[in-house]
Coordinates of C-alpha atoms and ligand atoms in Angstrom, one line a residue:
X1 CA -18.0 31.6 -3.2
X2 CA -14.6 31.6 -1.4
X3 CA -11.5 29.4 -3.4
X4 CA -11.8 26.4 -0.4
X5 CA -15.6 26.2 -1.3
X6 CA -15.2 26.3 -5.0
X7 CA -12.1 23.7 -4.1
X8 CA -14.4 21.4 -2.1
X9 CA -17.0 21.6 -4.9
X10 CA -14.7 20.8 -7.6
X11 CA -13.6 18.1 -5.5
X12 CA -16.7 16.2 -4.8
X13 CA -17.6 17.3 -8.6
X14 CA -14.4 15.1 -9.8
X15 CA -15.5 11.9 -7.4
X16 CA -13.1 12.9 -3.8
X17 CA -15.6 12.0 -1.5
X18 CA -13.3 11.2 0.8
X19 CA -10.8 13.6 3.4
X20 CA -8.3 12.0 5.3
X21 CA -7.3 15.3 7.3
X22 CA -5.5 16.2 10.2
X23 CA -6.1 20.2 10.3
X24 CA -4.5 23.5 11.0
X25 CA -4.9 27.2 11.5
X26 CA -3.6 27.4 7.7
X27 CA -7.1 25.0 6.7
X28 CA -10.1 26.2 8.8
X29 CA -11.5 28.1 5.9
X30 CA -11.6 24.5 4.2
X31 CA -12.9 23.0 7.1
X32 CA -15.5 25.4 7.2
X33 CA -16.4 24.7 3.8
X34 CA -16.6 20.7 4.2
X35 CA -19.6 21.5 5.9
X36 CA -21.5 24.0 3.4
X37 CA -20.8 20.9 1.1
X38 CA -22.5 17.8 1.1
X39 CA -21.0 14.7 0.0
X40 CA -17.4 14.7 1.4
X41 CA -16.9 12.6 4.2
X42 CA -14.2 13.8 6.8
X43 CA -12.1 11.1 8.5
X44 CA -9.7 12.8 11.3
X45 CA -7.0 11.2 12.2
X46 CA -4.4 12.0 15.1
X47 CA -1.0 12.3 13.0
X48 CA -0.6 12.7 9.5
X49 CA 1.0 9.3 8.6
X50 CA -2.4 8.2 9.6
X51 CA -4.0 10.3 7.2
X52 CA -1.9 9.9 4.2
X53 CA -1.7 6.0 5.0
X54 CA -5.5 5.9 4.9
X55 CA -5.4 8.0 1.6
X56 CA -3.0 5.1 0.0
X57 CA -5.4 2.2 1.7
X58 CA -8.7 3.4 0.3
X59 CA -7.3 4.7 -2.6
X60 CA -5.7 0.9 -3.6
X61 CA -9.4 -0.3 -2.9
X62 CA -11.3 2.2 -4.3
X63 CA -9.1 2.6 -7.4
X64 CA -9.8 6.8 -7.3
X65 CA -8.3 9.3 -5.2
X66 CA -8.9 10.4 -1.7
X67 CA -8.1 13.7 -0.2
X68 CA -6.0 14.5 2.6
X69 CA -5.5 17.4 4.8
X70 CA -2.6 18.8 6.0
X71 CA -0.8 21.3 7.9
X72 CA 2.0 23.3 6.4
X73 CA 5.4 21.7 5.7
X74 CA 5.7 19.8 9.1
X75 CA 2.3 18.0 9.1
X76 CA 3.5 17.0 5.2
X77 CA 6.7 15.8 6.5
X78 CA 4.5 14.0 9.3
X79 CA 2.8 12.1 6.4
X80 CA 5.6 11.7 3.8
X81 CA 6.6 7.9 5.1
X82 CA 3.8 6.7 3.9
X83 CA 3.3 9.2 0.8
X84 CA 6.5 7.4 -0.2
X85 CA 4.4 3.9 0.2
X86 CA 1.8 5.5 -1.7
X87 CA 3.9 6.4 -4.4
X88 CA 5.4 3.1 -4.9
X89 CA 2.2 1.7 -5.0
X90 CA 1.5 4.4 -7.2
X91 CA -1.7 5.2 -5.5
X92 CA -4.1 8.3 -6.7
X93 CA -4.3 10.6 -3.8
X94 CA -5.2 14.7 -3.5
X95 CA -2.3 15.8 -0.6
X96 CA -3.5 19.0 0.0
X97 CA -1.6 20.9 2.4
X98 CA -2.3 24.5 4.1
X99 CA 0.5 27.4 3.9
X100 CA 0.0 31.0 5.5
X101 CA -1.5 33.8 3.0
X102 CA 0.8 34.6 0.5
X103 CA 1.8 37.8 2.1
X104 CA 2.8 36.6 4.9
X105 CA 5.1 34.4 3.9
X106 CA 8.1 36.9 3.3
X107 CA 7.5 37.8 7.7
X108 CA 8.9 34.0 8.4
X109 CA 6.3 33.2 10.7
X110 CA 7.6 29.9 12.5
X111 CA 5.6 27.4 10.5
X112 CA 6.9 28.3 7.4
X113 CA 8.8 25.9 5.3
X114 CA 9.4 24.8 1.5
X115 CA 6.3 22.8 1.3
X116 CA 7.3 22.1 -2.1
X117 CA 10.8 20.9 -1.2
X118 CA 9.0 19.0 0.8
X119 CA 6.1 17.3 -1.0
X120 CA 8.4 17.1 -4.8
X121 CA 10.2 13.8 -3.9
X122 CA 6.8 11.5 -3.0
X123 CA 4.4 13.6 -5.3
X124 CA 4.4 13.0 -9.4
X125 CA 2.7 17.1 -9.6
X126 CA 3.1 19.3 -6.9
X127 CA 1.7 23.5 -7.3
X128 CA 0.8 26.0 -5.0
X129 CA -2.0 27.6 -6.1
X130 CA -1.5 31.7 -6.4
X131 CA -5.0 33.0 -5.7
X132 CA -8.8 32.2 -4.6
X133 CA -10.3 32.6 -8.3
X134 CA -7.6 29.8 -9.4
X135 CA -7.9 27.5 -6.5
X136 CA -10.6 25.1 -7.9
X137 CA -9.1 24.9 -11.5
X138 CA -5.5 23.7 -9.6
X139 CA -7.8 20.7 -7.6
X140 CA -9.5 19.6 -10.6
X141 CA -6.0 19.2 -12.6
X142 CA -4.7 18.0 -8.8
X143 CA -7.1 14.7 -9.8
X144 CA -6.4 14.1 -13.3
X145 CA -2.8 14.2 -12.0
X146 CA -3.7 11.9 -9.5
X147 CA -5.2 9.4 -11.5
X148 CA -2.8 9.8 -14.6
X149 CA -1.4 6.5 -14.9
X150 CA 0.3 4.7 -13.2
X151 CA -1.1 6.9 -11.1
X152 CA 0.4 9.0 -8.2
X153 CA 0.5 11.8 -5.1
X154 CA -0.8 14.8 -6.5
X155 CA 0.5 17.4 -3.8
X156 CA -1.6 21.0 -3.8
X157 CA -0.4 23.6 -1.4
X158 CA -3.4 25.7 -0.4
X159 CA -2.4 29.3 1.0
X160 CA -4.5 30.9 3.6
X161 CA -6.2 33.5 1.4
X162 CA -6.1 31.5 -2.1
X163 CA -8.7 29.3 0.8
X164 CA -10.6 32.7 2.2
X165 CA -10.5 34.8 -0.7
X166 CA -14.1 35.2 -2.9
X167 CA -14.5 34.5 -6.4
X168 CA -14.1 30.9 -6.6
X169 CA -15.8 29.3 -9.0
X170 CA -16.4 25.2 -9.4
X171 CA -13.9 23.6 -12.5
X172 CA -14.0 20.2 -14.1
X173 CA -11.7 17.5 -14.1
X174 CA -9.6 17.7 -17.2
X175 CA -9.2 14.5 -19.1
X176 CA -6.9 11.8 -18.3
X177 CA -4.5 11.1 -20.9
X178 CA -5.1 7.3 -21.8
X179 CA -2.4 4.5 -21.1
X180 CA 0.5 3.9 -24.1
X181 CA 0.5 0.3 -26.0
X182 CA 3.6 -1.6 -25.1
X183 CA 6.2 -0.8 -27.8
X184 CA 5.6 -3.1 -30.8
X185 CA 9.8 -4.1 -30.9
X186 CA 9.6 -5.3 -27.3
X187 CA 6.7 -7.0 -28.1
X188 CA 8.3 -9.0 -30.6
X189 CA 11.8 -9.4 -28.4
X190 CA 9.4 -10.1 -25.3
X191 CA 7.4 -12.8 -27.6
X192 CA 10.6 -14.4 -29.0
X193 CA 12.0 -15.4 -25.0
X194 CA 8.9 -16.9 -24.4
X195 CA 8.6 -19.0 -27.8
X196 CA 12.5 -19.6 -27.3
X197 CA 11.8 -23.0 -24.6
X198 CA 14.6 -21.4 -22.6
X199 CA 14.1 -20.7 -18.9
X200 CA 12.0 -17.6 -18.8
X201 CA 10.0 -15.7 -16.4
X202 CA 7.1 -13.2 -16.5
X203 CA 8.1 -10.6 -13.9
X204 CA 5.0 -8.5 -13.0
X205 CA 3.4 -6.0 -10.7
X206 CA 0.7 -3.5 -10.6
X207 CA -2.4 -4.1 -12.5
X208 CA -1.3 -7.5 -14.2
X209 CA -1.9 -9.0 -10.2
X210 CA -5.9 -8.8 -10.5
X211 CA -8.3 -11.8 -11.8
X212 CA -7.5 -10.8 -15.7
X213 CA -4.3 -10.2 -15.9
X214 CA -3.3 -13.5 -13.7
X215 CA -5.4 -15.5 -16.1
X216 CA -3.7 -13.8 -18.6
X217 CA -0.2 -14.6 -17.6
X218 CA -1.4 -18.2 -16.7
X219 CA -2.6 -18.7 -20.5
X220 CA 0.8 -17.5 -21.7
X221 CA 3.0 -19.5 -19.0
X222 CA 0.5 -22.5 -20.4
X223 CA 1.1 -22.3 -23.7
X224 CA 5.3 -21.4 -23.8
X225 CA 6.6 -23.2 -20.6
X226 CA 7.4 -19.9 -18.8
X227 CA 6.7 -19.1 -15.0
X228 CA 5.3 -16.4 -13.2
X229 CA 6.0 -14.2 -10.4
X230 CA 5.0 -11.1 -8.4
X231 CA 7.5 -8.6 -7.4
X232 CA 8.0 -9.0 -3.3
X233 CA 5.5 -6.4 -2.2
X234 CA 2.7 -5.2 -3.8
X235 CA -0.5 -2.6 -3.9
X236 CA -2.9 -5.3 -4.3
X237 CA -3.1 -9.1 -6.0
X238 CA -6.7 -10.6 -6.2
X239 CA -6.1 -14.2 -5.1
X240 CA -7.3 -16.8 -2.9
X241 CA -9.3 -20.5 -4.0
X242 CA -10.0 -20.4 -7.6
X243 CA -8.0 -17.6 -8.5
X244 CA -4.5 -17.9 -9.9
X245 CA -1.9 -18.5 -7.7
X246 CA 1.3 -16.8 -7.4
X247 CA 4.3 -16.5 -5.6
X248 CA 6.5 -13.3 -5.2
X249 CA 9.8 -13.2 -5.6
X250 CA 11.5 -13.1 -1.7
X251 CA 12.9 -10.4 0.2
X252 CA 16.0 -12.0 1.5
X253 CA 18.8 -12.0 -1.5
X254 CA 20.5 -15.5 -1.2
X255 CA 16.4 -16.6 -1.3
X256 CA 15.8 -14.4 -4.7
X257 CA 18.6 -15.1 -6.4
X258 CA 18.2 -18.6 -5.8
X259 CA 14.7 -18.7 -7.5
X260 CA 16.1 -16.5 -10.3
X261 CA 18.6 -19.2 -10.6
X262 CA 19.4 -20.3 -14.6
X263 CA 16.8 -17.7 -15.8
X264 CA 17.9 -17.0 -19.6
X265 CA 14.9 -14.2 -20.3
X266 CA 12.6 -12.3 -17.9
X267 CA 9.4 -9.8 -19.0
X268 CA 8.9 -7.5 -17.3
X269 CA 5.5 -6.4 -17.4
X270 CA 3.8 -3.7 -14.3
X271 CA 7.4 -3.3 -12.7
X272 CA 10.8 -2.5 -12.0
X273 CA 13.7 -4.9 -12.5
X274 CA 13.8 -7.8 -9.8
X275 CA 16.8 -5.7 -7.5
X276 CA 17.8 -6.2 -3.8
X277 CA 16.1 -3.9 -1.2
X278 CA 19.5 -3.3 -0.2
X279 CA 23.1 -3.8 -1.0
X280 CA 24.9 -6.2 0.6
X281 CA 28.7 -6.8 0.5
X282 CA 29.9 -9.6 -2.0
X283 CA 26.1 -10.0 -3.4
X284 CA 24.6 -8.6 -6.9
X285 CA 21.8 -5.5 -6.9
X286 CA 20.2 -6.7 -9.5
X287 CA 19.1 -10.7 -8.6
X288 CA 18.6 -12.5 -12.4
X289 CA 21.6 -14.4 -13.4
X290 CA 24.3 -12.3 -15.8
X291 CA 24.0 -14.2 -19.2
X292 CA 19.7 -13.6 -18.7
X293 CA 17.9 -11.1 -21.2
X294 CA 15.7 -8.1 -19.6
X295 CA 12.7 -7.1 -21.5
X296 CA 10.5 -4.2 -20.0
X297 CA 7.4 -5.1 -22.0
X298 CA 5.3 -2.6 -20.0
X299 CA 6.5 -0.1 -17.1
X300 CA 4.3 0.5 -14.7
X301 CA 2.6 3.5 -16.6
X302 CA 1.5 1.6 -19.5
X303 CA -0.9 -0.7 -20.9
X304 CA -0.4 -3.8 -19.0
X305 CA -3.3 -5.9 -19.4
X306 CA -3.0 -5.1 -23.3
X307 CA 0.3 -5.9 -23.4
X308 CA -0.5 -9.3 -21.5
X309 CA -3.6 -9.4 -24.2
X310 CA -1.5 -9.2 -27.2
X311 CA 1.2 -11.5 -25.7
X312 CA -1.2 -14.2 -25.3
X313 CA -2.6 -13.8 -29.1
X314 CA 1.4 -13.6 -30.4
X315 CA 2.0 -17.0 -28.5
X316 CA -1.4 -18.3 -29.5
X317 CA -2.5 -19.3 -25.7
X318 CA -5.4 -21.6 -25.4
X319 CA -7.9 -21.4 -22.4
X320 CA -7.4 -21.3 -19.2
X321 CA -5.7 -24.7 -18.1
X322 CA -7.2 -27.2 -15.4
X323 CA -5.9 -26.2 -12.4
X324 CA -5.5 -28.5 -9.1
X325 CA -7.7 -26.9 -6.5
X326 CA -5.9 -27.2 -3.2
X327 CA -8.1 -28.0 -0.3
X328 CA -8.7 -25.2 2.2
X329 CA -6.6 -26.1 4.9
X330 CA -8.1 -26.5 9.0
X331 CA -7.2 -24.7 11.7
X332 CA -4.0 -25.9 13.4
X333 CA -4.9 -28.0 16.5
X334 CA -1.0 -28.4 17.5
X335 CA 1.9 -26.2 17.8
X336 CA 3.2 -22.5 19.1
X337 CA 1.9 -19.1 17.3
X338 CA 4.1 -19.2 14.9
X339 CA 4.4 -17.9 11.1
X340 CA 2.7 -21.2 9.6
X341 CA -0.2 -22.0 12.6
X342 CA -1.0 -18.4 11.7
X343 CA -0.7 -18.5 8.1
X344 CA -3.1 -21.6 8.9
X345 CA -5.3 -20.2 10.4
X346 CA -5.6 -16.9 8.2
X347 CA -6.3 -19.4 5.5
X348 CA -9.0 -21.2 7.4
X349 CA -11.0 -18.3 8.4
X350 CA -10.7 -15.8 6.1
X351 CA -14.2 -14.6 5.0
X352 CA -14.6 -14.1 1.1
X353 CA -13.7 -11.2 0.1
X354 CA -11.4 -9.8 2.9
X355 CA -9.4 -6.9 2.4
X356 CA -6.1 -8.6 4.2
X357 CA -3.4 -5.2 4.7
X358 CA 0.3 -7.1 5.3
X359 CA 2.3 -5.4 7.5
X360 CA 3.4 -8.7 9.1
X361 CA 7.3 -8.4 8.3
X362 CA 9.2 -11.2 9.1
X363 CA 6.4 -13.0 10.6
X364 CA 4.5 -12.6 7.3
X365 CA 7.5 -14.3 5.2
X366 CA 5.8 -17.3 4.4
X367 CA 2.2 -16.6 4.1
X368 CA 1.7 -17.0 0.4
X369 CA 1.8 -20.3 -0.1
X370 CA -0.7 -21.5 2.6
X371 CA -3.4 -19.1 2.3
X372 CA -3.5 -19.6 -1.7
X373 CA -6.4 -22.0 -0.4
X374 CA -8.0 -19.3 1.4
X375 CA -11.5 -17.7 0.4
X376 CA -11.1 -15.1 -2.3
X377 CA -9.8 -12.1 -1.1
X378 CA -7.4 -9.2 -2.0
X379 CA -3.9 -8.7 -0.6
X380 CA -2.3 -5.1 0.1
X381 CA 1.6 -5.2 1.2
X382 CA 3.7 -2.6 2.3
X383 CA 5.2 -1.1 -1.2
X384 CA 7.9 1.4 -0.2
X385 CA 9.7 -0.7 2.8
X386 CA 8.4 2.4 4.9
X387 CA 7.1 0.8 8.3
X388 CA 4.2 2.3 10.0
X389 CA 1.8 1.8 7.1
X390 CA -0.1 -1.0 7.9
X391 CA -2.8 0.3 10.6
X392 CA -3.7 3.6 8.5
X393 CA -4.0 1.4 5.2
X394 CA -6.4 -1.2 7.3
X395 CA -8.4 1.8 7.9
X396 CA -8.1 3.7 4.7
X397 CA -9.6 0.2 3.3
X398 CA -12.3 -0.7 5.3
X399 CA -13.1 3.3 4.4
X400 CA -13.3 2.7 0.6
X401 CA -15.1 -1.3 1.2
X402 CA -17.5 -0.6 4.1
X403 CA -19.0 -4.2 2.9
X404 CA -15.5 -5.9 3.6
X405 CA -14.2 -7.7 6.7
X406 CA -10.2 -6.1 6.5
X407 CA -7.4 -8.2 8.5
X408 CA -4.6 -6.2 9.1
X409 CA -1.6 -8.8 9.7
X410 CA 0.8 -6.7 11.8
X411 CA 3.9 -6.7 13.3
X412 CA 4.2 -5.0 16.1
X413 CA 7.0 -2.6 16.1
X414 CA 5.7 -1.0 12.7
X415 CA 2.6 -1.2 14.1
X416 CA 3.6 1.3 17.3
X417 CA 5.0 3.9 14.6
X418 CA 1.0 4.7 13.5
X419 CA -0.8 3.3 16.5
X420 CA -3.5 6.0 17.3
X421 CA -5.0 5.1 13.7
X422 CA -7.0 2.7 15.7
X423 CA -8.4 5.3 16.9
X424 CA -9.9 6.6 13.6
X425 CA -10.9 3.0 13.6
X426 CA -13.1 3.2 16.8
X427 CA -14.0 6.6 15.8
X428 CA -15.7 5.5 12.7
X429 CA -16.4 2.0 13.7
X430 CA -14.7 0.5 10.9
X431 CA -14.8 -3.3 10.1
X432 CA -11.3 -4.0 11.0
X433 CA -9.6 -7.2 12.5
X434 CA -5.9 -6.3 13.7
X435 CA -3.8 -9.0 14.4
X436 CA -0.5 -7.9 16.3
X437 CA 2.3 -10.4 15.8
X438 CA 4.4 -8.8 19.3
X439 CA 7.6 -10.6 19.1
X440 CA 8.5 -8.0 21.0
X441 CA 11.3 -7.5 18.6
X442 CA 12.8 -5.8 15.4
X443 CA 13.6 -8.9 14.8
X444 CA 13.8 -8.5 10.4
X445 CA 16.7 -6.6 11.7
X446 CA 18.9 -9.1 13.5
X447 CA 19.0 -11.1 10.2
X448 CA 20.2 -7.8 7.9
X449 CA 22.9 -7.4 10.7
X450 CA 24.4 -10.5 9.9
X451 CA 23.2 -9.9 6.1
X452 CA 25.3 -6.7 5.9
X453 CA 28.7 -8.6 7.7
X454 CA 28.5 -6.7 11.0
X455 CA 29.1 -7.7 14.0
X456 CA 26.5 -6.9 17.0
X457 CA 27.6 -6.6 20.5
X458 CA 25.4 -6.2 23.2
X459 CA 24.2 -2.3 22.5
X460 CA 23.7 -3.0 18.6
X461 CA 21.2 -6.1 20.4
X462 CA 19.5 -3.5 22.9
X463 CA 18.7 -1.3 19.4
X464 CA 16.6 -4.4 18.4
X465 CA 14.7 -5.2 21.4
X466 CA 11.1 -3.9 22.2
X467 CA 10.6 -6.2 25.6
X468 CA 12.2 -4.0 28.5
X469 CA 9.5 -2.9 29.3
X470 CA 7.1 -5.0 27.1
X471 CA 4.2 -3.3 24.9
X472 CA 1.1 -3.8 26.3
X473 CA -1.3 -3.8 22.7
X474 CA -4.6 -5.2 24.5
X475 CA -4.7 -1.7 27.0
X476 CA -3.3 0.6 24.0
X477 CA -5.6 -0.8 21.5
X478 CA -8.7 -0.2 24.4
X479 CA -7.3 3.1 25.2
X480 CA -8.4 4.1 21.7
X481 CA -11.4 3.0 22.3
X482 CA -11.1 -0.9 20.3
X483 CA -11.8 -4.2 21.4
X484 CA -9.5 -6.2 22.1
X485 CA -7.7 -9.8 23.3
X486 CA -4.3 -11.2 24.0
X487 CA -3.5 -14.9 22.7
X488 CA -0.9 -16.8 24.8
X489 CA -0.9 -20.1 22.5
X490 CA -2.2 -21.7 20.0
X491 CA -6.0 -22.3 21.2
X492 CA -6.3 -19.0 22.6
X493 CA -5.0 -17.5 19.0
X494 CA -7.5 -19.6 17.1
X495 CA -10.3 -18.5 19.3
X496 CA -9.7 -14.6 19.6
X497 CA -9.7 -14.8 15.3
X498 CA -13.4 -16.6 15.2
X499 CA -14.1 -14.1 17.6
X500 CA -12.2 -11.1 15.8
X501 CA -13.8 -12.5 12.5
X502 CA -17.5 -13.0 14.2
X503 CA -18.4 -9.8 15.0
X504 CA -18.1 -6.2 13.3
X505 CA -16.3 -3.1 14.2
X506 CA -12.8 -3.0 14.9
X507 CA -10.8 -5.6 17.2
X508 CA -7.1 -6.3 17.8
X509 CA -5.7 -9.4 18.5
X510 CA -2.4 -9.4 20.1
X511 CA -0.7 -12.5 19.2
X512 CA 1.9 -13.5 21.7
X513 CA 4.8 -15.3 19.4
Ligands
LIG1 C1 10.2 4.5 8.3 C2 11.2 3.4 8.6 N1 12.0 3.4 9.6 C3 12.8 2.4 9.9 C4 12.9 1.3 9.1 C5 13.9 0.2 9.4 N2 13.2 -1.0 9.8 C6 12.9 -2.0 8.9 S1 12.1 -3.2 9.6 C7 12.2 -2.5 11.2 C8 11.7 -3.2 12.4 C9 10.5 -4.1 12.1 O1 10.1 -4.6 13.3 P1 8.7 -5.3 13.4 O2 7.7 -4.4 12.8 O3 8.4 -5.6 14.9 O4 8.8 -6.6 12.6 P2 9.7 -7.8 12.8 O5 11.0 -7.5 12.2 O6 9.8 -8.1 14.3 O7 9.0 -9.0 12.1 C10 12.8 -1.3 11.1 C11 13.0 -0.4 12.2 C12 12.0 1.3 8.0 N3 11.9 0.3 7.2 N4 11.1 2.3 7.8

């Protein structure tokens, strides 16, 4: 057996079934072995942030690592935007990436690069693995890496010959250390703000967002008096009618600190501290009040739901309490296309169990709030402020939930940074609703202009527009072979969702605003 045969074994042996791959000279050995192999499916797609978006979108649903496939240190650095999405949302992926044969390196042959200068910043284990008979043990310690928590880019460099060379043999997936308990002092620190009756928040991300850990937190906030919030952008919340609802701290500062406002203790539990995506002049990094208390209960890498567990049992939280249902809202009759008739309307129609992918910027503000009415359904944001993730995570999803309608909410000009990902979407007739929000405009942009005290003239403008000439989505999205309709107003919006939402396969919805 060569090394990429015994790697592609060891693969599918450790539960990769998936390759999101966009191949090179470096990788036709493993190519060639994906097909002596069954049970790996092979999802091309046309430039590397599509394949390592797609890789952070199924591996977000699917909760275990994909693989992807990529060429030498410039296909990498094709897929690194989103590699650094992925690793904020500290996703499990494979990123395996083709070199030349060892020996050939020292000739610097034009595609050679530092792939692991490359890969270290995005990946929590990088290695380059020396030799054929070695290859398959580096991808089996490639997954447990992977799926260590919190979980992360495991980046393997795969040289030519370590790929062609014989004497491979199939490895196992080591073990996966288990997660640490919250440390026993926080505990007692964390449990003493919430018992306090003082103003105090539980700040939390990662895995406290899904069904157990929201009841959770709503059983503690219950019982003390605290509140509850999300960080502003997320891997995944479970939510929708009869799940908890919760609201996520805001991207714009003024907004953040303002809801932060007269905090005396915040628990931080799945997260980082509550900072500013940026700097601003005359405004604070980090958003909660000076005189308030930080407690990291739990980073991201450890126990969260048991530290949310013993929280509740130190505060003595009774059941779940009664709360109000709130009606599912119509669809807006009146009005423009604007951030609440869609928000409206997304709450309306959503089928249970969507997969909704946010890429909807400042369009996409507001949407929490009316679609906690919606039908139950998971929510994926853009984690790493990296734009162009939203089409490849739409697809990566409805890879990992075939049984799932997925709505990707998308603004436009992130959306043209990974656009031929709807071609992966046509290509493997995935279930996927896109809904382009073309304001023709960068417009999140115009407001940090202003945020940062800088004065635009008319050039600093032009950098913001996309309308001269405008974007035509409804040809681009059919030149890729999907579907697809443009709404003018309101009625014609409403419509082209039933129909978007009616039928299966991918469709794009380009949403005049
Ligand atoms: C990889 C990357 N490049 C550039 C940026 C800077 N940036 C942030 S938002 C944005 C434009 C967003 O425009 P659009 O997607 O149309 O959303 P809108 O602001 O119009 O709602 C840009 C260029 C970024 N965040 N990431």
């Amino acid at each position: 057996m060569n090394g990429a045969e015994s790697l592609v074994r060891t693969l599918v042996g450790g539960g990769v079934e998936v390759a999101f791959t966009n191949p090179g000279t470096s990788e036709m050995h493993f190519v060639a072995a994906l097909d002596r192999v069954d049970g790996m499916r092979c999802v091309l797609c046309l430039f590397e942030g599509g394949a390592t978006g797609a890789a952070d979108g199924y591996g977000r649903m699917a909760e275990k690592p994909a693989s992807t496939l990529l060429h030498c240190g410039p296909g990498l650095g094709n897929g690194l935007a989103n590699l650094h999405n992925a690793r904020r949302s500290r996703t499990p992926i494979v990123n395996i990436v083709g070199d030349h044969a060892t020996y050939h390196l020292q000739y610097d042959a034009p595609l050679t690069s530092d792939i692991e200068g490359i890969a270290r910043p995005v990946s929590a284990w990088v290695r380059t693995s020396p030799d054929s008979r070695r290859v398959a043990q580096d991808g089996a310690e490639a997954i447990a890496a992977a799926r260590t928590a919190p979980g992360g880019v495991a980046t393997l460099i795969l040289p030519a010959d370590t790929a062609w060379g014989e004497g491979g043999a199939v490895a196992t997936v080591p073990a996966v250390p288990e997660r640490e308990k919250a440390d026993p002092d926080r505990m007692k620190v964390a449990v003493e703000a919430l018992m306090s009756g003082e103003p105090t928040l539980l700040f939390l991300g990662d895995r406290t967002l899904r069904e157990e850990g929201l009841g959770l937190a709503e059983r503690i906030c219950a019982k003390t008096g605290a509140k509850m919030m999300a960080q502003t952008s997320n891997a995944r919340i479970e939510r929708g009618a009869g799940r908890v609802p919760i609201e996520r701290l805001p991207y714009p500062v003024d907004a953040a600190i303002a809801v932060l406002k007269g905090l005396k203790h915040l628990v931080v539990i799945g997260t980082t501290l509550p900072v500013g995506f940026f700097a601003y002049p005359g405004k604070p990094s980090l958003l909660t009040p000076p005189d308030c208390t930080i407690t990291v209960l739990a980073p991201p890498e450890a126990d969260q739901i048991d530290a949310l567990r013993q929280l509740a049992e130190a505060v003595k939280a009774g059941p779940a309490p009664a709360r109000p249902a709130i009606a599912r809202p119509d669809v807006p009759t009146r009005g423009a296309i604007d951030s609440a008739t869609i928000a409206q309307t997304v709450a309306a129609l959503l089928p249970e169990n969507a997969i909704v992918c946010d890429e909807a910027v400042t369009t996409g503000r507001s949407f929490f709030p009316p679609t906690h009415a919606a039908r139950p359904h998971d929510w994926l944001a853009l984690t790493g402020g990296s734009i162009g993730l939203g089409i490849p995570m739409a697809t990566g999803a409805a890879v990992a939930c075939p049984d799932r309608k997925v709505v990707n909410l998308q603004a436009d000009g992130s959306g043209l940074y990974t656009a031929q990902a709807l071609w992966t979407q046509a290509r493997e007739n995935l279930d996927v609703l896109t809904v382009i929000f073309a304001n023709r405009s960068y417009a999140i942009l115009r407001g940090e202009l202003a945020g940062v005290g800088a004065n635009p003239g008319r050039k600093a403008l032009d950098m913001l527009s996309l309308d001269n000439p405008a974007i035509d989505w409804v040809s681009l999205a059919r030149g890729f072979g999907v579907e697809a309709l443009q709404a003018a107003d309101l009625d014609a919006f409403v419509s082209g969702m039933r129909i978007g939402l009616g039928r299966r396969g991918p469709f794009l919805i380009e949403a005049l605003l």
